[in-house]
PDB file of C-alpha atoms in Angstrom:
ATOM      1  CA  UNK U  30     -20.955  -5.283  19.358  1.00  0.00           C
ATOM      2  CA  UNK U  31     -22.768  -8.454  17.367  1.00  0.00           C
ATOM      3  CA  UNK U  32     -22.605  -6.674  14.464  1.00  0.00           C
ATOM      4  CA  UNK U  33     -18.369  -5.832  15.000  1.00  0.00           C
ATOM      5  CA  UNK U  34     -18.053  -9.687  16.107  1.00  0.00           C
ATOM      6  CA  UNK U  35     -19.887 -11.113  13.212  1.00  0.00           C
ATOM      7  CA  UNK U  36     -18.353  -8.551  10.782  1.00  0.00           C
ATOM      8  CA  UNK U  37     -14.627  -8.924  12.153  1.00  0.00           C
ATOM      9  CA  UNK U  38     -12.640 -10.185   9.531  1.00  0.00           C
ATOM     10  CA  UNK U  39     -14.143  -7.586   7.154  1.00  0.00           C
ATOM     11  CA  UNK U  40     -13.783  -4.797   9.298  1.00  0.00           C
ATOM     12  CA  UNK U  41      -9.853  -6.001  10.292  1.00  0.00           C
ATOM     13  CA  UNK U  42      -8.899  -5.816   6.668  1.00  0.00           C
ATOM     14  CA  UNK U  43     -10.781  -2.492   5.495  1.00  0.00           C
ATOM     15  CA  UNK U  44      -9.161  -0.286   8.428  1.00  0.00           C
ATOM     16  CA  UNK U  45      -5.796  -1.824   7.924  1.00  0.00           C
ATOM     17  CA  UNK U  46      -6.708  -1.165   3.912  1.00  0.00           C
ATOM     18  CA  UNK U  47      -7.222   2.382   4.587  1.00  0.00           C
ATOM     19  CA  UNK U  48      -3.922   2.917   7.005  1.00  0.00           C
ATOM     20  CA  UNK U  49      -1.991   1.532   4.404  1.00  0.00           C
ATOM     21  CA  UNK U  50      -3.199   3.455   1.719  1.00  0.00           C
ATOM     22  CA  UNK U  51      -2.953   6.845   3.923  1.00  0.00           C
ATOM     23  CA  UNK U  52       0.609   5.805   4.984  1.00  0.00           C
ATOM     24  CA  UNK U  53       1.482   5.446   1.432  1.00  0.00           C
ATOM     25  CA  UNK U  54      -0.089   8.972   0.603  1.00  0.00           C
ATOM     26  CA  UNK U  55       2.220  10.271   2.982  1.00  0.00           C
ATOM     27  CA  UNK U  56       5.049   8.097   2.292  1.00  0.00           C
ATOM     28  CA  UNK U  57       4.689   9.329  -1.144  1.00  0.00           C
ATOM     29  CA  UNK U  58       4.541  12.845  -0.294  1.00  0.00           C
ATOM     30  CA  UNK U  59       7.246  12.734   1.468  1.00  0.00           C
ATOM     31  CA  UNK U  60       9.384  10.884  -1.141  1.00  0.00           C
ATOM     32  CA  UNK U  61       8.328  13.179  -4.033  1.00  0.00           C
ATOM     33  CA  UNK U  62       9.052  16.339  -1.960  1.00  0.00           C
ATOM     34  CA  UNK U  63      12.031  14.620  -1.535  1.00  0.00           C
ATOM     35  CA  UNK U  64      13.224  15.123  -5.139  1.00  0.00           C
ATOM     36  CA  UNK U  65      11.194  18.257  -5.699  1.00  0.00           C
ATOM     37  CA  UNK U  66      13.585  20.373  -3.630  1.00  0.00           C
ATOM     38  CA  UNK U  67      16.507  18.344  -5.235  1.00  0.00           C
ATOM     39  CA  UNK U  68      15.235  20.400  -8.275  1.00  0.00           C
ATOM     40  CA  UNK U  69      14.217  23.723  -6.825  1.00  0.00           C
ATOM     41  CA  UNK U  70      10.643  22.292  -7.147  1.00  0.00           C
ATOM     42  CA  UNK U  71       7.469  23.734  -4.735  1.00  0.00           C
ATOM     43  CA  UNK U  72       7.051  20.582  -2.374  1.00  0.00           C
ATOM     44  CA  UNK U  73       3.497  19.430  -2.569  1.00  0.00           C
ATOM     45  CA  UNK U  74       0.654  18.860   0.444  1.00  0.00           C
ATOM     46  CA  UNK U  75      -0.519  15.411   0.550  1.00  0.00           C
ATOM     47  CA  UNK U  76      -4.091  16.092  -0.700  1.00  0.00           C
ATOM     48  CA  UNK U  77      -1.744  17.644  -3.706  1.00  0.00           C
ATOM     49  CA  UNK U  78      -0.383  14.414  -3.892  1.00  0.00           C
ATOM     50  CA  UNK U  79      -2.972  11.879  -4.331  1.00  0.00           C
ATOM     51  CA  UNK U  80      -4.627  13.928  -6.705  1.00  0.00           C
ATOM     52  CA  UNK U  81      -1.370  13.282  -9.113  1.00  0.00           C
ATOM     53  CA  UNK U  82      -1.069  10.702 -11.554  1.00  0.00           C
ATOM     54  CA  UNK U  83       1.776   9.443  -9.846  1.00  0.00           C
ATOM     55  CA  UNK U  84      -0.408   8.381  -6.845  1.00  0.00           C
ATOM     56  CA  UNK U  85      -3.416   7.095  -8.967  1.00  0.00           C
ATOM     57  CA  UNK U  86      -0.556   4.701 -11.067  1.00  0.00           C
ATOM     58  CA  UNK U  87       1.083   3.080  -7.981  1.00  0.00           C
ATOM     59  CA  UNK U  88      -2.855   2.727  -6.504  1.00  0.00           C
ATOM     60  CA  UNK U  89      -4.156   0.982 -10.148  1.00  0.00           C
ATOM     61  CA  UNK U  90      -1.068  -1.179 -10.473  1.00  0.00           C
ATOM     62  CA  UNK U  91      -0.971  -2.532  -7.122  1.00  0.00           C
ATOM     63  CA  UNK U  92      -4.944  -3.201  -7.148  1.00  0.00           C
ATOM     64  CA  UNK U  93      -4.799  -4.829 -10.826  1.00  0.00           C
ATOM     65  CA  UNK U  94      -2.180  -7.241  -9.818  1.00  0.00           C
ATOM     66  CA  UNK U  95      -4.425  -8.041  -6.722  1.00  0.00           C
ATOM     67  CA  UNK U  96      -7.421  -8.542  -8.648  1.00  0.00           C
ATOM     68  CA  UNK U  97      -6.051 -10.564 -11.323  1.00  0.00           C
ATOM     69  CA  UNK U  98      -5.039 -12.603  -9.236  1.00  0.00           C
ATOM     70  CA  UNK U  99      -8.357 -13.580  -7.194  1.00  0.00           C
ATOM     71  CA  UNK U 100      -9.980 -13.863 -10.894  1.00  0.00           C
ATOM     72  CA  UNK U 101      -7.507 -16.772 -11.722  1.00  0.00           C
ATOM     73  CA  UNK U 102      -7.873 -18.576  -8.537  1.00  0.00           C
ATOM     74  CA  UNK U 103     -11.333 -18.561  -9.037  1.00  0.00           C
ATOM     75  CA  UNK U 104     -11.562 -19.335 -12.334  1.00  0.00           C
ATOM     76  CA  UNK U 105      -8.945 -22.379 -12.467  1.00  0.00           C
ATOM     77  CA  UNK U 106      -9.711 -23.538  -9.037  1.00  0.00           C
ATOM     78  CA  UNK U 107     -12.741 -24.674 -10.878  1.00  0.00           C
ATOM     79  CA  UNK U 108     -11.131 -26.680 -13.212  1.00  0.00           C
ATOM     80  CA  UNK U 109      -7.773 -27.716 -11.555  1.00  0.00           C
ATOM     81  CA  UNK U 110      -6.991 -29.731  -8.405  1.00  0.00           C
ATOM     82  CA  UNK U 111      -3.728 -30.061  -6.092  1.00  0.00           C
ATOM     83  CA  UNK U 112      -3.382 -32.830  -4.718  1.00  0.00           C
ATOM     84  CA  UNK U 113      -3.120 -32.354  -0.309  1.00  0.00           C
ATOM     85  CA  UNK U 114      -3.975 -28.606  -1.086  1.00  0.00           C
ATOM     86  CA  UNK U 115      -6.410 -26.932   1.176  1.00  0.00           C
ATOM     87  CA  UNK U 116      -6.764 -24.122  -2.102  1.00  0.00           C
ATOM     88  CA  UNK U 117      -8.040 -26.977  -4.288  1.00  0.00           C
ATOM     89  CA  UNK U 118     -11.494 -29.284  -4.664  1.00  0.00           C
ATOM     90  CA  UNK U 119     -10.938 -33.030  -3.763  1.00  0.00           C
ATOM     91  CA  UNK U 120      -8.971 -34.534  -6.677  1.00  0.00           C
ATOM     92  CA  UNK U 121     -12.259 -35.569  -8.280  1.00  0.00           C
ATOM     93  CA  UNK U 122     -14.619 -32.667  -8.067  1.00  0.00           C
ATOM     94  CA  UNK U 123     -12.947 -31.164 -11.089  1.00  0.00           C
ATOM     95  CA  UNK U 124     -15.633 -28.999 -13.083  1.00  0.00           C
ATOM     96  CA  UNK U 125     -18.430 -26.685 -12.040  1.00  0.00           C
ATOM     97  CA  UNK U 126     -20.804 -29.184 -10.415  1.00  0.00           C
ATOM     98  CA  UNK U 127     -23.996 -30.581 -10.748  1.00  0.00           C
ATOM     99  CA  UNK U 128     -27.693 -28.068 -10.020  1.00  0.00           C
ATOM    100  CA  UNK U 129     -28.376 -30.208  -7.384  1.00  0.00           C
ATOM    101  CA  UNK U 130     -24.586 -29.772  -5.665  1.00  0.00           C
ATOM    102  CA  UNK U 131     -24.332 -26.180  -6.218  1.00  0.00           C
ATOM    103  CA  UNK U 132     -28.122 -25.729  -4.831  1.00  0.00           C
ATOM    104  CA  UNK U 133     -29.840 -24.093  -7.739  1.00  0.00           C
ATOM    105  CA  UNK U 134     -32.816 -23.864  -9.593  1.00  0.00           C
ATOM    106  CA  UNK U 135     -35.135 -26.912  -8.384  1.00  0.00           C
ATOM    107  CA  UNK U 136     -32.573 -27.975  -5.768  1.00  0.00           C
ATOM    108  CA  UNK U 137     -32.786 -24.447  -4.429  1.00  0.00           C
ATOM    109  CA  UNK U 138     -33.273 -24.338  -0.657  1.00  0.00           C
ATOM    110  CA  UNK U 139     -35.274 -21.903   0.966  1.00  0.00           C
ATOM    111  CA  UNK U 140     -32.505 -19.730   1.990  1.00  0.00           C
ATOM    112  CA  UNK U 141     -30.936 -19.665  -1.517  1.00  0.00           C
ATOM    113  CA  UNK U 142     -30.596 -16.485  -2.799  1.00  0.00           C
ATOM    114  CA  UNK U 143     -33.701 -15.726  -5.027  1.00  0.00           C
ATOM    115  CA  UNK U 144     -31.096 -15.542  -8.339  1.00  0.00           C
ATOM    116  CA  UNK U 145     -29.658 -18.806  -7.520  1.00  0.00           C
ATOM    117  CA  UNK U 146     -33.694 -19.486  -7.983  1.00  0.00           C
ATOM    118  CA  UNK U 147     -33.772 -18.765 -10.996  1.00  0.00           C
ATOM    119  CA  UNK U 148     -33.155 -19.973 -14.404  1.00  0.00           C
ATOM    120  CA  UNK U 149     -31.574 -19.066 -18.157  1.00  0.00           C
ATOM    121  CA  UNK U 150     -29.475 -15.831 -18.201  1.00  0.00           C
ATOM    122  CA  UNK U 151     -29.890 -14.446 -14.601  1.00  0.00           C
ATOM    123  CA  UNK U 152     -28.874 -17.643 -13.037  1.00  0.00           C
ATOM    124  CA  UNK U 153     -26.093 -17.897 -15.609  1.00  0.00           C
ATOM    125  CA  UNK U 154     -24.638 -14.612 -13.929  1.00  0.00           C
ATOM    126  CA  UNK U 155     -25.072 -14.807 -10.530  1.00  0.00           C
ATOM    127  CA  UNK U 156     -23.616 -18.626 -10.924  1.00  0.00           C
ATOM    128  CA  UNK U 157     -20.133 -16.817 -12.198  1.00  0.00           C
ATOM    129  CA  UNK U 158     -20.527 -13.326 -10.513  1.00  0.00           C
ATOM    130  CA  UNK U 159     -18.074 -13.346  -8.306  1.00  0.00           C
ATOM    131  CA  UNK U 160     -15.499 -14.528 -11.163  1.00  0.00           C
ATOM    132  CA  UNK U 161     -16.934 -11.534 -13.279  1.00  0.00           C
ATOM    133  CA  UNK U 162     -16.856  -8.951 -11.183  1.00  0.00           C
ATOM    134  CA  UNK U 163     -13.383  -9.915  -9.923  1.00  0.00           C
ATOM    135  CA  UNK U 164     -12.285  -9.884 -13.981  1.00  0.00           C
ATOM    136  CA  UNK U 165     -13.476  -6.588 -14.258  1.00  0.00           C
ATOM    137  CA  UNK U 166     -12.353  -5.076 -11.437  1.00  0.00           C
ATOM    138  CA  UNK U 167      -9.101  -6.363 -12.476  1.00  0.00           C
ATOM    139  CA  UNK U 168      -9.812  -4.937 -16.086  1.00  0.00           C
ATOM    140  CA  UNK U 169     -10.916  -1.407 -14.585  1.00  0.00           C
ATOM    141  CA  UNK U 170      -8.022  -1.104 -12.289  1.00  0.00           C
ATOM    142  CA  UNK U 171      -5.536  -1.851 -15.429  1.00  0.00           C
ATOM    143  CA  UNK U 172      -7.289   0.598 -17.523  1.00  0.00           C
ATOM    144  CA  UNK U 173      -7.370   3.418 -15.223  1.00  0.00           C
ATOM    145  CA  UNK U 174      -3.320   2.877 -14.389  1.00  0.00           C
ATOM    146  CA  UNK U 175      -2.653   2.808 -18.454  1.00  0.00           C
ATOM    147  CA  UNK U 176      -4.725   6.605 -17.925  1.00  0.00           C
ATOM    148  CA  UNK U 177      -2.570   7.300 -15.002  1.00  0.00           C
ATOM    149  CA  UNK U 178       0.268   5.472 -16.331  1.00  0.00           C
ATOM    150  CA  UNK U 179       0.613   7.453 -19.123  1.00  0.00           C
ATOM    151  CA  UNK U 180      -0.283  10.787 -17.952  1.00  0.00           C
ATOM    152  CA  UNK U 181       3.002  10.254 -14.836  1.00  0.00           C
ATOM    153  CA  UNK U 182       5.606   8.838 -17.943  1.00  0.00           C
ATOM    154  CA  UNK U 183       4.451  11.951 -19.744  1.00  0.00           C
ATOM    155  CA  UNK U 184       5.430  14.296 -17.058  1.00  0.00           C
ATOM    156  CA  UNK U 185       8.508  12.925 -17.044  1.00  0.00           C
ATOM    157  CA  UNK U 186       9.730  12.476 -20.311  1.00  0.00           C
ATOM    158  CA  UNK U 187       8.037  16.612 -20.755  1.00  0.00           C
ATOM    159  CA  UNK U 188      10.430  17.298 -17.492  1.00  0.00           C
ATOM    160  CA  UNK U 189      13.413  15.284 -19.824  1.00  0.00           C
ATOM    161  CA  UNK U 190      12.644  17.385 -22.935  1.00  0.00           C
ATOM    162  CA  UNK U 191      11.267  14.680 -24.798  1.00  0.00           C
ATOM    163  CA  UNK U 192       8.070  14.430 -26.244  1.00  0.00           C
ATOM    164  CA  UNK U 193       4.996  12.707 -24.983  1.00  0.00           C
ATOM    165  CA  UNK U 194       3.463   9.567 -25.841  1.00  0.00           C
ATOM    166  CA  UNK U 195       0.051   8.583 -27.112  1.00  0.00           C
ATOM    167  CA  UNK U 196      -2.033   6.155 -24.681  1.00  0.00           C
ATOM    168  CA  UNK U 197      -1.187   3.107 -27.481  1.00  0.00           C
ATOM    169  CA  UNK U 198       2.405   3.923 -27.516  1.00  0.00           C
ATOM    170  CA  UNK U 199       2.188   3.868 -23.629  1.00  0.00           C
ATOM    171  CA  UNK U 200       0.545   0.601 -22.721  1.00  0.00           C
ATOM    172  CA  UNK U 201       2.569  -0.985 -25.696  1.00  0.00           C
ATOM    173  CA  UNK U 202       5.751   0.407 -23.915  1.00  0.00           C
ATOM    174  CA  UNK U 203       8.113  -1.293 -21.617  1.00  0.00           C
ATOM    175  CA  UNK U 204       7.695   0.917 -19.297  1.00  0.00           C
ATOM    176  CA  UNK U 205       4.241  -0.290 -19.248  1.00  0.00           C
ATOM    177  CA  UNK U 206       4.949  -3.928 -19.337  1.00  0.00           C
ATOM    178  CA  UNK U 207       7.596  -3.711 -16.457  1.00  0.00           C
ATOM    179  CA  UNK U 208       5.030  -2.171 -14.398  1.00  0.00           C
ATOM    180  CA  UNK U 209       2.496  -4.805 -14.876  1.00  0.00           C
ATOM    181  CA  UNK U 210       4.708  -7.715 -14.782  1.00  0.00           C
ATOM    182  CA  UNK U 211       6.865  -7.128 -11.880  1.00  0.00           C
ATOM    183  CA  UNK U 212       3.168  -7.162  -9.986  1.00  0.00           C
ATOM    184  CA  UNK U 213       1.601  -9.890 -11.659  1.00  0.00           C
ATOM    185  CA  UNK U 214       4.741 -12.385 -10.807  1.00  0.00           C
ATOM    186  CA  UNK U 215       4.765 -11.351  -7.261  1.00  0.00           C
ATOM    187  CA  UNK U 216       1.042 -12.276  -6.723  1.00  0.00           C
ATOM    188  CA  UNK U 217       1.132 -15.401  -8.970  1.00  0.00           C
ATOM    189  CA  UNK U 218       4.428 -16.392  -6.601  1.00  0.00           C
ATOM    190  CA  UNK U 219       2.190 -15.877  -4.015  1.00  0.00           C
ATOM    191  CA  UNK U 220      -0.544 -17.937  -4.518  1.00  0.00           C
ATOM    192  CA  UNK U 221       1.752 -20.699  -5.730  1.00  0.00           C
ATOM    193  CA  UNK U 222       3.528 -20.401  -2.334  1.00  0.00           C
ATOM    194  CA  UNK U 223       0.106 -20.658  -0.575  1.00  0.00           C
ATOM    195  CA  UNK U 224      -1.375 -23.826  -2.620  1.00  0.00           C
ATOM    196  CA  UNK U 225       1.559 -26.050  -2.196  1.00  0.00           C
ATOM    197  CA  UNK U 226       2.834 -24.871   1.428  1.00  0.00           C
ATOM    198  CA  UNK U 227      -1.122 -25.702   2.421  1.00  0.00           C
ATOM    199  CA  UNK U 228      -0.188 -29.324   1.732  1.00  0.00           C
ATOM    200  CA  UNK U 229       2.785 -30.093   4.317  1.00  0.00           C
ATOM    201  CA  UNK U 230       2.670 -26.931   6.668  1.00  0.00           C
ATOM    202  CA  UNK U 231      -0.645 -25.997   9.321  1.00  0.00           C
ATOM    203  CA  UNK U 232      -1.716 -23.432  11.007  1.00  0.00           C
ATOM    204  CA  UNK U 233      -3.892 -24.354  14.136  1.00  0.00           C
ATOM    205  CA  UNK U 234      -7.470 -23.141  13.767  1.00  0.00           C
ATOM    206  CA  UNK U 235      -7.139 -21.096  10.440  1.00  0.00           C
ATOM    207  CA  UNK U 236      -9.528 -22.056   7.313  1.00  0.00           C
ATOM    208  CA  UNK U 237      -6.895 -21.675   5.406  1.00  0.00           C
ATOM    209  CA  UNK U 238      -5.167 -24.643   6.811  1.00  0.00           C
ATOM    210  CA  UNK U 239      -5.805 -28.294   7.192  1.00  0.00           C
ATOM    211  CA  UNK U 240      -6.378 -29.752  10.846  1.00  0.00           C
ATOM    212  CA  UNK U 241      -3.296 -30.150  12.636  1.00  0.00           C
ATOM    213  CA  UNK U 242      -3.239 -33.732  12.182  1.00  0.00           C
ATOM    214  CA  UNK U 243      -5.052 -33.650   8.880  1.00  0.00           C
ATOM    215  CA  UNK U 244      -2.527 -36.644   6.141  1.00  0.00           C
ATOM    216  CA  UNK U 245      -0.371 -34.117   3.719  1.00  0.00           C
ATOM    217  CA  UNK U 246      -2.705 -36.212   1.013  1.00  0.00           C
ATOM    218  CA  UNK U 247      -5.517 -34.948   2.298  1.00  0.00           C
ATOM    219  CA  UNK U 248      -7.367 -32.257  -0.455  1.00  0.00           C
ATOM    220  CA  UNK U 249      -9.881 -30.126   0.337  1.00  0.00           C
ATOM    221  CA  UNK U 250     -10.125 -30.754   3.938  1.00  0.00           C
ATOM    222  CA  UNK U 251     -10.346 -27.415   6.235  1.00  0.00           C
ATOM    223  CA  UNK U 252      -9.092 -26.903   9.660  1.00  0.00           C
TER     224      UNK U 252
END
């Protein structure tokens, strides 16, 4: 039960992750069968289903846009401020901090992580790790719905009498582009909305919001 309690948040998140993504497996079943028997089609089991490129391009786009997201709030968060923003640094903590701030190297306390220990290259990384790996997830996640991408716009331009595409065509496409873009605005409205709402609106106990009676001015400042 100490585990559960200390692991909460985490745990929260991943079952309502995976109820989601079964719901839309058989949301999307349901919906393709839909039009299947429209056309005199075989409707499809739902383990039929997410093996289809249709499933793997609505997973990849939705996770891309996600991911692209956290690397750009992590990445610019380092650089740019908000002024009365609980999402940004204190107006003048701009940059990526001094050794001895950030706890590294020679400033390293004894709980540091032995990389943050260390120095040249392997400090390098696991000083922007979480930026990287959130990059290429983001990267990965775009590549493999161009693959998917491709392989459901096929299917339906074969199904239309037209000939297929080549992968370049594809992700060069507007088809493509509409897919990716009508994410990545959603998500980039989103953390907009979350930066400058953070300034003049709280939420009682939350880190993501200032204290109750914390001045809109105030940067920085958790609840």
């Amino acid at each position: 039960m100490k585990w559960i309690k200390e692991n909460g948040l985490s745990l929260a998140f991943l079952v309502m992750f995976l109820l989601a993504l079964a719901g839309q497996a058989v949301a999307g079943t349901l919906d393709l069968n839909d039009r299947q028997r429209a056309m005199g089609d075989q409707p499809l089991s739902v383990w039929e289903y997410v093996t289809t490129s249709t499933f793997a391009v609505d997973v990849a786009e939705n996770w891309q846009s996600e991911y692209l997201q956290f690397f750009l709030y992590t990445a610019l968060t380092i650089w740019l401020v908000q002024r009365g923003s609980t999402e940004s640094k204190a107006v003048g903590d701009a940059g990526a901090e001094s050794d001895e701030e950030q706890r590294v190297g020679a400033h390293a306390a004894p709980d540091s992580p032995r990389w943050a220990r260390a120095r040249g290259l392997r400090l390098w990384v696991f000083s922007n790790s979480l930026g990287l790996v959130m990059g290429l997830i983001f990267l990965l996640s775009w590549g493999a719905q161009s693959v998917a991408g491709q392989a459901a716009y096929n299917t339906q331009r074969l199904a239309d009498l037209r000939d297929p595409v080549s992968w370049g065509s594809y992700v060069t496409s507007p088809e493509f582009w509409n897919r990716s873009l009508q994410n990545w605005q959603s998500e980039l409205l989103a953390v907009l909305s979350m930066v400058v709402l953070s300034i003049y609106l709280r939420q009682r106990g939350s880190p993501e919001s200032k204290p109750v009676g914390a001045a809109h001015a105030a940067t920085g400042v958790e609840g």
